[in-house]
PDB file of C-alpha atoms and ligand atoms in Angstrom:
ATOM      1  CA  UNK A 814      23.127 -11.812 -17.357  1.00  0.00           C
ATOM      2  CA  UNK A 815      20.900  -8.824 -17.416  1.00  0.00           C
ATOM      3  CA  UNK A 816      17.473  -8.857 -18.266  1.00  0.00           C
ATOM      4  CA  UNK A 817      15.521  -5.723 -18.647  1.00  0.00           C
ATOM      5  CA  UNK A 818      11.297  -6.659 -18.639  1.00  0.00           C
ATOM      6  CA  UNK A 819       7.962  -5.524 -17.322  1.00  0.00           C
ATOM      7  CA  UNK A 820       7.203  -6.074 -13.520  1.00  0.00           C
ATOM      8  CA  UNK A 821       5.792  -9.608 -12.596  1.00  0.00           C
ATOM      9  CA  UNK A 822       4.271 -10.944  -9.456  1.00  0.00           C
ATOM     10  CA  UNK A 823       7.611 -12.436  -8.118  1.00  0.00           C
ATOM     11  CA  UNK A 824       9.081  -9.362  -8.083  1.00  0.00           C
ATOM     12  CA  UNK A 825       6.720  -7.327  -5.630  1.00  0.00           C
ATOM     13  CA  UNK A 826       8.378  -8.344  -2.381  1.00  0.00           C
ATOM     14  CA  UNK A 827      12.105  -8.098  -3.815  1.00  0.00           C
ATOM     15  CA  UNK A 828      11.768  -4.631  -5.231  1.00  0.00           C
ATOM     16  CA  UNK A 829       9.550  -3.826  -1.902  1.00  0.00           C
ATOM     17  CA  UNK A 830      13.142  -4.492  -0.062  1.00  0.00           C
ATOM     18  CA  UNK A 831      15.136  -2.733  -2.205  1.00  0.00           C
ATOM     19  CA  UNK A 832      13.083   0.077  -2.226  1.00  0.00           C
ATOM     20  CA  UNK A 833      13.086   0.238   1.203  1.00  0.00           C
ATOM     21  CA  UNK A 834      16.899   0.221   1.463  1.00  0.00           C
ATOM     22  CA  UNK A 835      16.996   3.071  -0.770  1.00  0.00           C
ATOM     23  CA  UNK A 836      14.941   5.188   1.377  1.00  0.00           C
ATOM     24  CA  UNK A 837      17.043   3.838   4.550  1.00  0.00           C
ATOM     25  CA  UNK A 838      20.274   5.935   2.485  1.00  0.00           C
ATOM     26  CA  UNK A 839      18.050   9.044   3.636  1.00  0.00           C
ATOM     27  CA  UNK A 840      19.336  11.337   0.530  1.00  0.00           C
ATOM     28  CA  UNK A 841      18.457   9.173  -2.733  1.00  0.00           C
ATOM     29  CA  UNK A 842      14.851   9.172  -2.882  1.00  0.00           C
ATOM     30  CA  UNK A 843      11.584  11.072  -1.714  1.00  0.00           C
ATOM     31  CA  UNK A 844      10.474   8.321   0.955  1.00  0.00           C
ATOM     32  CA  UNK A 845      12.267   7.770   4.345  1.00  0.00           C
ATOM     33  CA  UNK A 846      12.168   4.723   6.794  1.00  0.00           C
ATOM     34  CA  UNK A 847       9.909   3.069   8.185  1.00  0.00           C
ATOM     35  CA  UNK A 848       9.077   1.460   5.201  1.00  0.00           C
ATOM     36  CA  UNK A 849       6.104  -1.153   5.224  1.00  0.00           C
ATOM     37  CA  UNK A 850       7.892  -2.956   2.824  1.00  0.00           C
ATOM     38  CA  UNK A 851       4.699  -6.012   2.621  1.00  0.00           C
ATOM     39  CA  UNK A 852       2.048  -2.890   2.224  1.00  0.00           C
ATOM     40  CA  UNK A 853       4.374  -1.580  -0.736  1.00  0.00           C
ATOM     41  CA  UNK A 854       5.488  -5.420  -1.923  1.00  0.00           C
ATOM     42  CA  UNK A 855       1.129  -5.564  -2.356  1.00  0.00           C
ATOM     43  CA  UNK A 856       0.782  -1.936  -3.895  1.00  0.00           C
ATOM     44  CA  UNK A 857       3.208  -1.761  -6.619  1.00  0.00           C
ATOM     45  CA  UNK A 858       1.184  -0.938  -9.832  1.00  0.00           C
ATOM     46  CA  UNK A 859       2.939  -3.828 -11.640  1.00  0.00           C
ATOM     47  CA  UNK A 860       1.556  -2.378 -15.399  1.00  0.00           C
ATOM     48  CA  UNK A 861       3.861   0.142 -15.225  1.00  0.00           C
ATOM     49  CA  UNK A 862       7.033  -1.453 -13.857  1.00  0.00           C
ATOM     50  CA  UNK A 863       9.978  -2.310 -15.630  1.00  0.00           C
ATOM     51  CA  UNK A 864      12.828  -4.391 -13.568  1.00  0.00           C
ATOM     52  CA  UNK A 865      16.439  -5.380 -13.881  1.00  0.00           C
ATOM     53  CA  UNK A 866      17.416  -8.858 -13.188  1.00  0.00           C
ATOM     54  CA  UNK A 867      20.696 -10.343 -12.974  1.00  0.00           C
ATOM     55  CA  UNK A 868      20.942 -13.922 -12.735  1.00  0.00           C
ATOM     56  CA  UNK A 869      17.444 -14.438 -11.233  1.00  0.00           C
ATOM     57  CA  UNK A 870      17.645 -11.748  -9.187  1.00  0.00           C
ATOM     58  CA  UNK A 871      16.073  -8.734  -9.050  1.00  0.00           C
ATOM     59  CA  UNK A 872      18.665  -5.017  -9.116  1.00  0.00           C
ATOM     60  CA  UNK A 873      16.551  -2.423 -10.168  1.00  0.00           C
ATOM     61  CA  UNK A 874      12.938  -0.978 -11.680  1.00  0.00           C
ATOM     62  CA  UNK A 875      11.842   2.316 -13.171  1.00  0.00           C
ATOM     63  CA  UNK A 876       8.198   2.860 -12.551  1.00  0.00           C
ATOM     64  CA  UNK A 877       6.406   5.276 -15.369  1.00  0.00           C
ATOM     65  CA  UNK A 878       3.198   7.122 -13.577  1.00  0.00           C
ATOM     66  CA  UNK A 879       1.552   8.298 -16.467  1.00  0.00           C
ATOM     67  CA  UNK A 880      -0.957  11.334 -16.844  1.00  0.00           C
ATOM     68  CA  UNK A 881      -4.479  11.669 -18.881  1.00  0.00           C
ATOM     69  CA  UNK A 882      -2.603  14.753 -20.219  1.00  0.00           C
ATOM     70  CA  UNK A 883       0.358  13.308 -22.123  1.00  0.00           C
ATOM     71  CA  UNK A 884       3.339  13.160 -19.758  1.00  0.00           C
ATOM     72  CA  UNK A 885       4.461  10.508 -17.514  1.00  0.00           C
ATOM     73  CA  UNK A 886       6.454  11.411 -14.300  1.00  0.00           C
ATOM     74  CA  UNK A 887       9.488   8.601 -13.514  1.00  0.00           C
ATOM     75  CA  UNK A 888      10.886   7.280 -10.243  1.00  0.00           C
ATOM     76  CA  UNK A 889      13.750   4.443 -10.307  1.00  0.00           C
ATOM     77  CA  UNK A 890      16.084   2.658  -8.300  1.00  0.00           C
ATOM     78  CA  UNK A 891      18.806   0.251  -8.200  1.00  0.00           C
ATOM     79  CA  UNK A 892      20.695  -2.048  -5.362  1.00  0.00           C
ATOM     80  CA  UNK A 893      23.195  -0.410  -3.938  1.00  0.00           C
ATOM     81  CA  UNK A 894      25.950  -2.646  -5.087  1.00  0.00           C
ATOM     82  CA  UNK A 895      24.810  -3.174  -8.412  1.00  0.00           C
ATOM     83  CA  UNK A 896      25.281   0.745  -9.743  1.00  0.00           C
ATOM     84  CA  UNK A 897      27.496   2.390 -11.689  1.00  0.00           C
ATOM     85  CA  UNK A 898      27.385  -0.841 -14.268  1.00  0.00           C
ATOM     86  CA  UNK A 899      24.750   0.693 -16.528  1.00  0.00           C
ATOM     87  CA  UNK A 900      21.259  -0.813 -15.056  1.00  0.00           C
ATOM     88  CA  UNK A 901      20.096   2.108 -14.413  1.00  0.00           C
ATOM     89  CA  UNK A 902      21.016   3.349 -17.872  1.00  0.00           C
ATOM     90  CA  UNK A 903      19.240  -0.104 -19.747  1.00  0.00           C
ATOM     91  CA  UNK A 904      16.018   0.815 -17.540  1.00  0.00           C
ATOM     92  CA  UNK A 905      15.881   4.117 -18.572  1.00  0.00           C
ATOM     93  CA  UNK A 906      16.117   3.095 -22.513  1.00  0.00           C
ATOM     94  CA  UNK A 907      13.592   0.809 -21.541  1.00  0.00           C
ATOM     95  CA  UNK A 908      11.495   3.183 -19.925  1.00  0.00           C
ATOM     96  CA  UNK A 909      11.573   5.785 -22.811  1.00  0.00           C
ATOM     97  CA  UNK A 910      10.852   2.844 -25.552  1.00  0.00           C
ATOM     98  CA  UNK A 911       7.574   2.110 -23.411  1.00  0.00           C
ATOM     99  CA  UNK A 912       6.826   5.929 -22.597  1.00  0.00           C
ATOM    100  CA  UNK A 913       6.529   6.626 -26.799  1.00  0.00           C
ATOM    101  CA  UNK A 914       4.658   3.143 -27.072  1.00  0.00           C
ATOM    102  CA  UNK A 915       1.583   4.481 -24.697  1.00  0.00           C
ATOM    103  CA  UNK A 916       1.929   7.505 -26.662  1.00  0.00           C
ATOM    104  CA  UNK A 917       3.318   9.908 -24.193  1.00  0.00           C
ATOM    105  CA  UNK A 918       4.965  13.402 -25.117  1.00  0.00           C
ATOM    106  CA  UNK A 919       7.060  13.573 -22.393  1.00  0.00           C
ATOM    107  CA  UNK A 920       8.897  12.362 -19.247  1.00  0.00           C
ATOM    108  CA  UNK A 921       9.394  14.300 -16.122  1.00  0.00           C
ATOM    109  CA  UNK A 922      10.743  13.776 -12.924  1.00  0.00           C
ATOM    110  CA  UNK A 923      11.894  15.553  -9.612  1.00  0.00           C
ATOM    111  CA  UNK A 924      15.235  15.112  -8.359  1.00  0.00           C
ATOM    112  CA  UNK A 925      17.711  16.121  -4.782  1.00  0.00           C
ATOM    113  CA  UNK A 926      19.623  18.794  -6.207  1.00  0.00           C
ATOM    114  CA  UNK A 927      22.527  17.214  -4.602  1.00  0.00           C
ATOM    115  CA  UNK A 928      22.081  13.221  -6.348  1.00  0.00           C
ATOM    116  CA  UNK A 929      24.917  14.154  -8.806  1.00  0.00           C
ATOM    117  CA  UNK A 930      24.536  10.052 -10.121  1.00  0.00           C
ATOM    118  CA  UNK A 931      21.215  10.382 -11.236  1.00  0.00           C
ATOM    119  CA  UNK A 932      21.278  13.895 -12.443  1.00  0.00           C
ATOM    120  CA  UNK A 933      24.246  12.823 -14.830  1.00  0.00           C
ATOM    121  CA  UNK A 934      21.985  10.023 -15.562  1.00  0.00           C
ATOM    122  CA  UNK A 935      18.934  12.105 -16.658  1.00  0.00           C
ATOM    123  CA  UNK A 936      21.279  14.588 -18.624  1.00  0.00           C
ATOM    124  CA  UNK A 937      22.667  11.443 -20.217  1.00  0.00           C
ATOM    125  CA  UNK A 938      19.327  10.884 -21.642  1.00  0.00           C
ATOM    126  CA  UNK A 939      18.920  14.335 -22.713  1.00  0.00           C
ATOM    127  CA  UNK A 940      16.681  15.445 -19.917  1.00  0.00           C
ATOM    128  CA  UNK A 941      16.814  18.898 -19.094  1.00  0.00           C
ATOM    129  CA  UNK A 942      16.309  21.249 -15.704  1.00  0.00           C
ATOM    130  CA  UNK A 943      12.993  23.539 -15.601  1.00  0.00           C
ATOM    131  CA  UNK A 944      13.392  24.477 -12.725  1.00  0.00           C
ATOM    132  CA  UNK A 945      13.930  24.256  -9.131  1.00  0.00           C
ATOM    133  CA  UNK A 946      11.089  23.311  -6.203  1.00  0.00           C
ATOM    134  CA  UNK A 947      12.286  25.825  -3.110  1.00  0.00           C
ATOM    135  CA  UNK A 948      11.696  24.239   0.545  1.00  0.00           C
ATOM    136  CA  UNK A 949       9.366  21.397  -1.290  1.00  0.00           C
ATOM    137  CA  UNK A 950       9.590  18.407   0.919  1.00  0.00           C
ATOM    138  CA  UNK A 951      10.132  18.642   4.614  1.00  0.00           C
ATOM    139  CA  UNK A 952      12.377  15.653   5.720  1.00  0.00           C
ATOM    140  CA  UNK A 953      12.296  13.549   8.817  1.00  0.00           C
ATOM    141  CA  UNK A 954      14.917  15.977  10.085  1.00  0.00           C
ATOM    142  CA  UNK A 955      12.980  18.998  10.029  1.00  0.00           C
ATOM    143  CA  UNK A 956      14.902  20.024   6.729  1.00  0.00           C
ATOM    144  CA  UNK A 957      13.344  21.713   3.980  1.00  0.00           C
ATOM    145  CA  UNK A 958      14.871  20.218   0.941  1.00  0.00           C
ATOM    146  CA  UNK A 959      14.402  21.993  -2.206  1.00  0.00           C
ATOM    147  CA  UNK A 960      14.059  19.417  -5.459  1.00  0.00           C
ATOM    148  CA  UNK A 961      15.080  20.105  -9.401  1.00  0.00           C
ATOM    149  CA  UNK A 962      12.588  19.417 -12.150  1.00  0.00           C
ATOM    150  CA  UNK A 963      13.881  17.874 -15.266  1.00  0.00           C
ATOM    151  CA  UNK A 964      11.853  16.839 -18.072  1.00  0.00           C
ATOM    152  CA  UNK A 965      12.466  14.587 -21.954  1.00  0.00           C
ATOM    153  CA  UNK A 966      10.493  15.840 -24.751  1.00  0.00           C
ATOM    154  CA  UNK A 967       9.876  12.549 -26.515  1.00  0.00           C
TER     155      UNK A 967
HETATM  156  C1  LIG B 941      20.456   6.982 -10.066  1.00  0.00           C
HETATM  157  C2  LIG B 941      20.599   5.482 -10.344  1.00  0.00           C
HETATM  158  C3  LIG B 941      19.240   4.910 -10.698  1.00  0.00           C
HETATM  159  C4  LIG B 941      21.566   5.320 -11.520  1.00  0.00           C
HETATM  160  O1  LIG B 941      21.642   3.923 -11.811  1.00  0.00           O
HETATM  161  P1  LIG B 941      23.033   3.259 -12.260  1.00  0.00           P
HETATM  162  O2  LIG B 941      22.766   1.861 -12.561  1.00  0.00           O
HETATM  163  O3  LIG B 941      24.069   3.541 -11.227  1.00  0.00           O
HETATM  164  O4  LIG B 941      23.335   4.102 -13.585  1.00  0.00           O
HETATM  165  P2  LIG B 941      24.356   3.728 -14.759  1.00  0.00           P
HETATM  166  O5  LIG B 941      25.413   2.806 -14.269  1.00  0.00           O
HETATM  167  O6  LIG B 941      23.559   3.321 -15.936  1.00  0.00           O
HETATM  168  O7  LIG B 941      25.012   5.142 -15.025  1.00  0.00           O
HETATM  169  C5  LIG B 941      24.379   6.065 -15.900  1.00  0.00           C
HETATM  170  C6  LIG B 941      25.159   7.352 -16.000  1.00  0.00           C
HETATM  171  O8  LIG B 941      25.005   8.068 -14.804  1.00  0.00           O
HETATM  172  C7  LIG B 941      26.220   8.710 -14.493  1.00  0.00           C
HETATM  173  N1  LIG B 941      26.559   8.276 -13.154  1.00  0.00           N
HETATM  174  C8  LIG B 941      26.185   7.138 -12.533  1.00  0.00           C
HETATM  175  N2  LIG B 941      26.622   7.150 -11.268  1.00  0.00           N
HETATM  176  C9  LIG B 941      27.284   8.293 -11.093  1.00  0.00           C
HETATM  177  C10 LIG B 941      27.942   8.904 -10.002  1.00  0.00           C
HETATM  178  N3  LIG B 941      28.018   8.301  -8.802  1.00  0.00           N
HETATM  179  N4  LIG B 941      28.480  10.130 -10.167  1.00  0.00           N
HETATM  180  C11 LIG B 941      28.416  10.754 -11.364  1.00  0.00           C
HETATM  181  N5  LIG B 941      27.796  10.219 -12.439  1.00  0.00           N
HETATM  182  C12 LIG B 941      27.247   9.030 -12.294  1.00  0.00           C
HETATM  183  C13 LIG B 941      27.217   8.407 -15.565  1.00  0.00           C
HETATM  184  O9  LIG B 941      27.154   9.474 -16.486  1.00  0.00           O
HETATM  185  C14 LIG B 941      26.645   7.161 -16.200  1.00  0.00           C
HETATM  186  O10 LIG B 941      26.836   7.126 -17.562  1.00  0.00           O
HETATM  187  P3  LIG B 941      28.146   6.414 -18.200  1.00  0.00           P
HETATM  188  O11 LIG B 941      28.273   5.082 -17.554  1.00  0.00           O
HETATM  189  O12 LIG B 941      27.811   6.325 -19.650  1.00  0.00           O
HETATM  190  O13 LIG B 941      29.274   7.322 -17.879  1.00  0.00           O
HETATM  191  C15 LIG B 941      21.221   4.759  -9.115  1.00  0.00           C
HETATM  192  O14 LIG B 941      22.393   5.404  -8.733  1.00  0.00           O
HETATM  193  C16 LIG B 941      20.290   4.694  -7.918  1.00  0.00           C
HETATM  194  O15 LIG B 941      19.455   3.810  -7.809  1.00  0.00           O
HETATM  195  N6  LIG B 941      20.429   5.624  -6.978  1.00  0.00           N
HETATM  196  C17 LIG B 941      19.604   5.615  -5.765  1.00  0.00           C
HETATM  197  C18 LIG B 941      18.162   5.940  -6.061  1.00  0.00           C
HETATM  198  C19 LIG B 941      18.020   7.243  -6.787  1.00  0.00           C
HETATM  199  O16 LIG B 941      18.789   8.166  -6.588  1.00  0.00           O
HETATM  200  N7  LIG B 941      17.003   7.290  -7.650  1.00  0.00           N
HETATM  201  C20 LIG B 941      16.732   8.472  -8.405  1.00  0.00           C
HETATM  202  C21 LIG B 941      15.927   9.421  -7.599  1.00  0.00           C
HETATM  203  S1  LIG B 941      15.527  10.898  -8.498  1.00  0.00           S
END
């Protein structure tokens, strides 16, 4: 069963690892390996986590960064083998619910132009693209990858 809640304790070191398996794919998300996956496990800003849990364990989180100025910028991942079963969609509603209870205007986040998953995901939610970083993150590779901007008026 699937349980959508805020971050706990227990959770640190389990979302550490599969944070750092999403950054071992190379193309999903902003960080790349090594991960220090106890220093992260320890850092997590737990306040504003929200996980997915299946049967104990943990599949997912959506972590809400937000600003003195109104916005809050969103970064979220699930396991490998536990997407394309709507998790990341239940975080998301999740996310948005807790966004408009802090009081926040709007959500933003950046995105690889070429994660076609989670861009169908944001457009789901009605997010829309303002534009488009050029050469904004240089990769382990020595590639400059450029990222998309989308943003939810709430
Ligand atoms: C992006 C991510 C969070 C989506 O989570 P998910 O649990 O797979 O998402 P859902 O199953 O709720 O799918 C939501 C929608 O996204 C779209 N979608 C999901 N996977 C897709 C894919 N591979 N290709 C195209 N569309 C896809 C569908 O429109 C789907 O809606 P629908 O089921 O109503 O048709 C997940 O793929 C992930 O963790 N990816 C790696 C990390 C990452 O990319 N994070 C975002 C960085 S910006």
């Amino acid at each position: 069963m699937l349980e959508i809640r805020p971050a706990r304790d227990e959770d640190r070191l389990p979302m550490a690892r599969v944070f750092a398996a999403v950054a071992a794919e190379r193309n999903r998300i902003a960080t790349e390996p090594p991960v220090d996956v106890e220093g992260r496990a320890a850092a997590w800003d737990l306040d504003s986590t929200i996980v997915a849990v299946a049967d104990g364990d943990f599949i997912g989180a959506i972590h809400l960064d937000a600003s003195r100025h109104g916005y809050a910028e969103i970064g979220m991942e699930v396991a490998c083998d536990r997407r394309g079963q709507g998790v990341g969609s239940a975080l998301m509603v999740a996310a948005i619910d807790a966004a408009r209870e802090r009081g926040c205007h709007k959500l933003c986040l950046s995105v690889w132009p070429d994660n076609e998953g989670a861009i169908a995901l944001y457009r789901k939610f009605g997010f829309v693209e303002e534009g488009r970083r050029v050469k904004q993150f240089r990769r382990q590779s020595g590639e400059l990858w450029d990222t998309i901007e989308m943003g939810l008026l709430l």
